[in-house]
PDB file of C-alpha atoms in Angstrom:
ATOM      1  CA  UNK A1243       0.000   0.000   0.000  1.00 46.00           C
ATOM      2  CA  UNK A1244       2.833   2.400   0.901  1.00 41.00           C
ATOM      3  CA  UNK A1245       4.525   1.674  -2.441  1.00 40.00           C
ATOM      4  CA  UNK A1246       1.308   2.449  -4.324  1.00 34.00           C
ATOM      5  CA  UNK A1247       0.920   5.783  -2.495  1.00 37.00           C
ATOM      6  CA  UNK A1248       4.497   6.725  -3.368  1.00 38.00           C
ATOM      7  CA  UNK A1249       3.904   5.941  -7.023  1.00 35.00           C
ATOM      8  CA  UNK A1250       0.736   8.021  -7.038  1.00 36.00           C
ATOM      9  CA  UNK A1251       2.602  10.948  -5.498  1.00 39.00           C
ATOM     10  CA  UNK A1252       5.427  10.802  -8.024  1.00 40.00           C
ATOM     11  CA  UNK A1253       3.430  10.025 -11.156  1.00 41.00           C
ATOM     12  CA  UNK A1254       2.151  13.607 -11.844  1.00 42.00           C
ATOM     13  CA  UNK A1255       5.746  14.853 -11.921  1.00 40.00           C
ATOM     14  CA  UNK A1256       6.788  12.043 -14.235  1.00 40.00           C
ATOM     15  CA  UNK A1257       3.799  12.779 -16.456  1.00 40.00           C
ATOM     16  CA  UNK A1258       4.676  16.458 -16.709  1.00 41.00           C
ATOM     17  CA  UNK A1259       8.315  15.645 -17.462  1.00 43.00           C
ATOM     18  CA  UNK A1260       7.263  13.253 -20.203  1.00 47.00           C
ATOM     19  CA  UNK A1261       5.145  16.024 -21.785  1.00 63.00           C
ATOM     20  CA  UNK A1262       7.999  18.532 -21.987  1.00 76.00           C
ATOM     21  CA  UNK A1263       8.210  20.146 -25.433  1.00 88.00           C
ATOM     22  CA  UNK A1264      10.747  22.339 -27.234  1.00 88.00           C
ATOM     23  CA  UNK A1265       9.931  25.584 -29.046  1.00 90.00           C
ATOM     24  CA  UNK A1266      12.179  27.362 -31.534  1.00 93.00           C
ATOM     25  CA  UNK A1267      11.955  31.150 -31.449  1.00 94.00           C
ATOM     26  CA  UNK A1268      13.380  34.164 -33.280  1.00 93.00           C
ATOM     27  CA  UNK A1269      14.480  37.292 -31.449  1.00 92.00           C
ATOM     28  CA  UNK A1270      13.853  40.847 -32.661  1.00 86.00           C
ATOM     29  CA  UNK A1271      16.168  43.860 -32.618  1.00 87.00           C
ATOM     30  CA  UNK A1272      14.502  47.264 -33.001  1.00 80.00           C
ATOM     31  CA  UNK A1273      16.080  50.597 -32.055  1.00 71.00           C
ATOM     32  CA  UNK A1274      13.878  53.566 -32.871  1.00 59.00           C
ATOM     33  CA  UNK A1275      15.359  56.850 -34.187  1.00 59.00           C
ATOM     34  CA  UNK A1276      16.187  59.142 -31.293  1.00 64.00           C
ATOM     35  CA  UNK A1277      17.073  56.283 -28.962  1.00 73.00           C
ATOM     36  CA  UNK A1278      20.526  55.528 -30.371  1.00 83.00           C
ATOM     37  CA  UNK A1279      23.714  57.521 -30.853  1.00 88.00           C
ATOM     38  CA  UNK A1280      24.573  57.635 -34.571  1.00 92.00           C
ATOM     39  CA  UNK A1281      28.189  57.317 -35.668  1.00 93.00           C
ATOM     40  CA  UNK A1282      30.510  57.024 -38.639  1.00 93.00           C
ATOM     41  CA  UNK A1283      30.321  53.979 -40.935  1.00 95.00           C
ATOM     42  CA  UNK A1284      33.630  52.445 -39.830  1.00 96.00           C
ATOM     43  CA  UNK A1285      32.568  49.125 -38.263  1.00 97.00           C
ATOM     44  CA  UNK A1286      32.086  45.548 -39.398  1.00 98.00           C
ATOM     45  CA  UNK A1287      31.217  42.492 -37.306  1.00 98.00           C
ATOM     46  CA  UNK A1288      33.128  39.293 -36.653  1.00 98.00           C
ATOM     47  CA  UNK A1289      31.595  36.155 -35.177  1.00 98.00           C
ATOM     48  CA  UNK A1290      31.047  36.170 -31.422  1.00 98.00           C
ATOM     49  CA  UNK A1291      31.958  33.094 -29.382  1.00 98.00           C
ATOM     50  CA  UNK A1292      29.495  31.328 -27.076  1.00 98.00           C
ATOM     51  CA  UNK A1293      31.043  30.875 -23.621  1.00 98.00           C
ATOM     52  CA  UNK A1294      27.865  29.642 -21.929  1.00 97.00           C
ATOM     53  CA  UNK A1295      27.891  26.167 -20.465  1.00 95.00           C
ATOM     54  CA  UNK A1296      24.818  25.027 -22.414  1.00 96.00           C
ATOM     55  CA  UNK A1297      24.022  23.877 -25.936  1.00 96.00           C
ATOM     56  CA  UNK A1298      24.550  26.460 -28.674  1.00 97.00           C
ATOM     57  CA  UNK A1299      20.849  27.163 -29.292  1.00 97.00           C
ATOM     58  CA  UNK A1300      19.515  26.851 -25.753  1.00 97.00           C
ATOM     59  CA  UNK A1301      17.647  29.963 -24.622  1.00 97.00           C
ATOM     60  CA  UNK A1302      15.450  29.099 -21.657  1.00 93.00           C
ATOM     61  CA  UNK A1303      12.962  26.950 -19.791  1.00 88.00           C
ATOM     62  CA  UNK A1304       9.318  27.298 -18.777  1.00 85.00           C
ATOM     63  CA  UNK A1305       8.682  25.569 -15.452  1.00 79.00           C
ATOM     64  CA  UNK A1306       5.769  24.806 -13.171  1.00 71.00           C
ATOM     65  CA  UNK A1307       5.493  26.569  -9.823  1.00 72.00           C
ATOM     66  CA  UNK A1308       7.391  23.645  -8.239  1.00 73.00           C
ATOM     67  CA  UNK A1309      10.186  23.871 -10.814  1.00 73.00           C
ATOM     68  CA  UNK A1310       9.281  21.000 -13.138  1.00 81.00           C
ATOM     69  CA  UNK A1311      10.262  21.806 -16.774  1.00 83.00           C
ATOM     70  CA  UNK A1312       7.281  22.151 -19.095  1.00 82.00           C
ATOM     71  CA  UNK A1313       8.878  23.633 -22.198  1.00 88.00           C
ATOM     72  CA  UNK A1314      12.384  24.324 -23.439  1.00 92.00           C
ATOM     73  CA  UNK A1315      13.145  27.285 -25.683  1.00 94.00           C
ATOM     74  CA  UNK A1316      15.759  27.320 -28.427  1.00 96.00           C
ATOM     75  CA  UNK A1317      16.858  29.895 -30.952  1.00 97.00           C
ATOM     76  CA  UNK A1318      16.607  28.952 -34.635  1.00 95.00           C
ATOM     77  CA  UNK A1319      20.319  29.588 -35.138  1.00 96.00           C
ATOM     78  CA  UNK A1320      23.147  29.403 -32.568  1.00 97.00           C
ATOM     79  CA  UNK A1321      22.945  32.088 -29.893  1.00 97.00           C
ATOM     80  CA  UNK A1322      26.425  33.314 -30.856  1.00 97.00           C
ATOM     81  CA  UNK A1323      25.103  34.020 -34.371  1.00 97.00           C
ATOM     82  CA  UNK A1324      22.044  35.761 -32.920  1.00 97.00           C
ATOM     83  CA  UNK A1325      24.333  38.086 -30.963  1.00 98.00           C
ATOM     84  CA  UNK A1326      26.610  38.702 -33.958  1.00 97.00           C
ATOM     85  CA  UNK A1327      23.587  39.585 -36.079  1.00 96.00           C
ATOM     86  CA  UNK A1328      22.189  41.859 -33.363  1.00 96.00           C
ATOM     87  CA  UNK A1329      25.405  43.861 -33.323  1.00 97.00           C
ATOM     88  CA  UNK A1330      25.268  44.121 -37.108  1.00 96.00           C
ATOM     89  CA  UNK A1331      21.710  45.460 -36.964  1.00 95.00           C
ATOM     90  CA  UNK A1332      22.669  47.768 -34.097  1.00 95.00           C
ATOM     91  CA  UNK A1333      25.522  49.212 -36.153  1.00 96.00           C
ATOM     92  CA  UNK A1334      23.201  49.593 -39.144  1.00 94.00           C
ATOM     93  CA  UNK A1335      20.651  51.425 -36.993  1.00 92.00           C
ATOM     94  CA  UNK A1336      23.327  53.959 -36.105  1.00 93.00           C
ATOM     95  CA  UNK A1337      24.740  54.330 -39.626  1.00 94.00           C
ATOM     96  CA  UNK A1338      27.970  52.750 -38.374  1.00 95.00           C
ATOM     97  CA  UNK A1339      28.016  49.543 -40.448  1.00 97.00           C
ATOM     98  CA  UNK A1340      30.574  49.400 -43.258  1.00 96.00           C
ATOM     99  CA  UNK A1341      31.501  46.717 -45.807  1.00 95.00           C
ATOM    100  CA  UNK A1342      34.104  44.384 -44.313  1.00 92.00           C
ATOM    101  CA  UNK A1343      36.633  45.408 -46.972  1.00 93.00           C
ATOM    102  CA  UNK A1344      36.303  49.085 -46.026  1.00 92.00           C
ATOM    103  CA  UNK A1345      35.876  48.827 -42.258  1.00 96.00           C
ATOM    104  CA  UNK A1346      38.379  50.468 -39.944  1.00 97.00           C
ATOM    105  CA  UNK A1347      37.068  48.680 -36.848  1.00 97.00           C
ATOM    106  CA  UNK A1348      35.759  45.188 -36.053  1.00 98.00           C
ATOM    107  CA  UNK A1349      33.164  44.387 -33.379  1.00 98.00           C
ATOM    108  CA  UNK A1350      33.418  40.904 -31.873  1.00 98.00           C
ATOM    109  CA  UNK A1351      33.437  39.255 -28.469  1.00 98.00           C
ATOM    110  CA  UNK A1352      31.953  36.531 -26.288  1.00 98.00           C
ATOM    111  CA  UNK A1353      28.474  35.609 -25.076  1.00 98.00           C
ATOM    112  CA  UNK A1354      28.964  35.115 -21.342  1.00 98.00           C
ATOM    113  CA  UNK A1355      25.305  34.569 -20.520  1.00 98.00           C
ATOM    114  CA  UNK A1356      21.991  34.717 -22.324  1.00 97.00           C
ATOM    115  CA  UNK A1357      18.904  33.015 -21.010  1.00 97.00           C
ATOM    116  CA  UNK A1358      15.271  33.399 -20.110  1.00 95.00           C
ATOM    117  CA  UNK A1359      13.140  31.534 -17.597  1.00 91.00           C
ATOM    118  CA  UNK A1360       9.689  31.359 -16.129  1.00 85.00           C
ATOM    119  CA  UNK A1361       9.087  30.185 -12.596  1.00 75.00           C
ATOM    120  CA  UNK A1362       6.787  32.918 -11.253  1.00 76.00           C
ATOM    121  CA  UNK A1363       8.025  36.090 -12.947  1.00 84.00           C
ATOM    122  CA  UNK A1364       9.110  35.811 -16.601  1.00 89.00           C
ATOM    123  CA  UNK A1365      12.754  36.946 -16.747  1.00 94.00           C
ATOM    124  CA  UNK A1366      15.543  37.343 -19.315  1.00 96.00           C
ATOM    125  CA  UNK A1367      19.205  38.250 -19.001  1.00 97.00           C
ATOM    126  CA  UNK A1368      22.136  38.821 -21.354  1.00 98.00           C
ATOM    127  CA  UNK A1369      25.791  39.464 -20.594  1.00 98.00           C
ATOM    128  CA  UNK A1370      28.238  40.049 -23.430  1.00 98.00           C
ATOM    129  CA  UNK A1371      31.972  40.787 -23.499  1.00 98.00           C
ATOM    130  CA  UNK A1372      32.620  43.118 -26.420  1.00 98.00           C
ATOM    131  CA  UNK A1373      35.964  43.683 -28.130  1.00 98.00           C
ATOM    132  CA  UNK A1374      36.713  46.377 -30.717  1.00 98.00           C
ATOM    133  CA  UNK A1375      39.616  45.470 -32.989  1.00 97.00           C
ATOM    134  CA  UNK A1376      41.617  47.515 -35.442  1.00 96.00           C
ATOM    135  CA  UNK A1377      40.710  45.901 -38.760  1.00 96.00           C
ATOM    136  CA  UNK A1378      44.123  46.337 -40.346  1.00 95.00           C
ATOM    137  CA  UNK A1379      46.125  44.741 -37.527  1.00 96.00           C
ATOM    138  CA  UNK A1380      43.694  42.830 -35.289  1.00 95.00           C
ATOM    139  CA  UNK A1381      44.907  44.881 -32.317  1.00 96.00           C
ATOM    140  CA  UNK A1382      42.389  45.206 -29.474  1.00 97.00           C
ATOM    141  CA  UNK A1383      41.500  48.869 -29.043  1.00 97.00           C
ATOM    142  CA  UNK A1384      38.762  48.395 -26.462  1.00 97.00           C
ATOM    143  CA  UNK A1385      36.886  45.729 -24.518  1.00 95.00           C
ATOM    144  CA  UNK A1386      34.106  45.829 -21.976  1.00 98.00           C
ATOM    145  CA  UNK A1387      31.232  43.791 -20.556  1.00 98.00           C
ATOM    146  CA  UNK A1388      27.607  44.803 -21.030  1.00 98.00           C
ATOM    147  CA  UNK A1389      24.393  43.468 -19.527  1.00 97.00           C
ATOM    148  CA  UNK A1390      20.710  43.584 -20.341  1.00 96.00           C
ATOM    149  CA  UNK A1391      17.874  42.468 -18.101  1.00 95.00           C
ATOM    150  CA  UNK A1392      14.091  42.355 -18.497  1.00 95.00           C
ATOM    151  CA  UNK A1393      11.321  41.075 -16.237  1.00 92.00           C
ATOM    152  CA  UNK A1394       7.535  41.243 -16.348  1.00 85.00           C
ATOM    153  CA  UNK A1395       4.751  40.830 -13.823  1.00 78.00           C
ATOM    154  CA  UNK A1396       3.942  37.426 -12.365  1.00 71.00           C
ATOM    155  CA  UNK A1397       2.600  35.086 -15.021  1.00 66.00           C
ATOM    156  CA  UNK A1398      -1.001  33.940 -14.626  1.00 61.00           C
ATOM    157  CA  UNK A1399      -1.702  30.578 -16.318  1.00 64.00           C
ATOM    158  CA  UNK A1400      -4.173  31.038 -19.151  1.00 60.00           C
ATOM    159  CA  UNK A1401      -3.287  34.724 -19.628  1.00 61.00           C
ATOM    160  CA  UNK A1402      -1.213  34.121 -22.782  1.00 64.00           C
ATOM    161  CA  UNK A1403       1.731  32.216 -24.146  1.00 73.00           C
ATOM    162  CA  UNK A1404       4.700  32.138 -21.765  1.00 84.00           C
ATOM    163  CA  UNK A1405       6.971  31.439 -24.737  1.00 89.00           C
ATOM    164  CA  UNK A1406       5.863  34.663 -26.439  1.00 90.00           C
ATOM    165  CA  UNK A1407       6.441  36.642 -23.263  1.00 90.00           C
ATOM    166  CA  UNK A1408       9.902  35.169 -22.720  1.00 94.00           C
ATOM    167  CA  UNK A1409      10.841  35.721 -26.364  1.00 94.00           C
ATOM    168  CA  UNK A1410       9.932  39.408 -26.044  1.00 93.00           C
ATOM    169  CA  UNK A1411      11.917  39.751 -22.824  1.00 94.00           C
ATOM    170  CA  UNK A1412      14.947  37.952 -24.285  1.00 96.00           C
ATOM    171  CA  UNK A1413      14.850  40.242 -27.332  1.00 96.00           C
ATOM    172  CA  UNK A1414      14.740  43.254 -25.022  1.00 94.00           C
ATOM    173  CA  UNK A1415      17.575  42.057 -22.805  1.00 96.00           C
ATOM    174  CA  UNK A1416      19.809  41.422 -25.821  1.00 96.00           C
ATOM    175  CA  UNK A1417      18.928  44.791 -27.346  1.00 95.00           C
ATOM    176  CA  UNK A1418      19.751  46.558 -24.073  1.00 95.00           C
ATOM    177  CA  UNK A1419      23.198  44.949 -23.965  1.00 96.00           C
ATOM    178  CA  UNK A1420      23.889  45.772 -27.620  1.00 96.00           C
ATOM    179  CA  UNK A1421      22.708  49.368 -27.270  1.00 95.00           C
ATOM    180  CA  UNK A1422      24.761  49.940 -24.133  1.00 96.00           C
ATOM    181  CA  UNK A1423      27.872  48.632 -25.879  1.00 97.00           C
ATOM    182  CA  UNK A1424      27.488  50.615 -29.111  1.00 96.00           C
ATOM    183  CA  UNK A1425      26.382  53.839 -27.395  1.00 95.00           C
ATOM    184  CA  UNK A1426      29.014  53.708 -24.644  1.00 95.00           C
ATOM    185  CA  UNK A1427      30.971  57.010 -24.657  1.00 94.00           C
ATOM    186  CA  UNK A1428      34.056  55.192 -23.339  1.00 95.00           C
ATOM    187  CA  UNK A1429      34.016  52.850 -26.307  1.00 96.00           C
ATOM    188  CA  UNK A1430      33.488  55.699 -28.778  1.00 95.00           C
ATOM    189  CA  UNK A1431      36.344  57.693 -27.255  1.00 94.00           C
ATOM    190  CA  UNK A1432      38.699  54.693 -27.136  1.00 93.00           C
ATOM    191  CA  UNK A1433      38.358  53.900 -30.836  1.00 93.00           C
ATOM    192  CA  UNK A1434      38.072  57.507 -32.029  1.00 89.00           C
ATOM    193  CA  UNK A1435      34.806  57.170 -33.933  1.00 79.00           C
ATOM    194  CA  UNK A1436      32.785  60.293 -34.690  1.00 62.00           C
ATOM    195  CA  UNK A1437      29.097  61.161 -34.555  1.00 59.00           C
ATOM    196  CA  UNK A1438      26.975  61.406 -37.685  1.00 55.00           C
ATOM    197  CA  UNK A1439      23.371  62.252 -38.534  1.00 46.00           C
ATOM    198  CA  UNK A1440      20.579  60.095 -37.104  1.00 44.00           C
ATOM    199  CA  UNK A1441      19.362  57.189 -39.242  1.00 44.00           C
ATOM    200  CA  UNK A1442      15.927  55.517 -39.106  1.00 44.00           C
ATOM    201  CA  UNK A1443      15.660  51.791 -38.636  1.00 45.00           C
ATOM    202  CA  UNK A1444      12.931  49.172 -38.751  1.00 48.00           C
ATOM    203  CA  UNK A1445      12.598  46.127 -36.464  1.00 48.00           C
ATOM    204  CA  UNK A1446      14.683  43.174 -37.595  1.00 54.00           C
ATOM    205  CA  UNK A1447      14.202  39.514 -36.743  1.00 55.00           C
ATOM    206  CA  UNK A1448      17.352  37.692 -35.675  1.00 56.00           C
TER     207      UNK A1448
END
């Protein structure tokens, strides 16, 4: 009888675990005119490296209130490529993107952390180490670490898709980190880039 009661207590957890699904999502980068610092078209991107201790496309997990995984979230391309693309779109939004052959500076770096999760409050976080290289020599002119963080109100089951909420928060956290890096006055001063006229930009899916 005791064994049967134990099995009945454990079985809901096992059932939930067996129903775990995986969703692939795309993140969006969108910086509106007036919210970025434009600059000279002197930059190109180089692939970022993923230094997270997870699989290359892992983004986050939706869990029950007791912590049981219900759904895993993955990006459609490796997270390192998502970050590289986001920096490209961020440079384009500022008028700072140049053809690789004509670029004076290269933006690259490492993804130290990027994840989203839902336990009670949906939450997303990004931490990126950014390096600015001299294109002609590969010399490091500047490096710094930048973070982005987004959280929303407590999730109420049945109020919407938790995956959609987490995708929006992850997009925002990544955009915050990218914007802080590219608009950082210390970075601009270190590499000697100049300001230009403001450019408009439309949302881009990455």
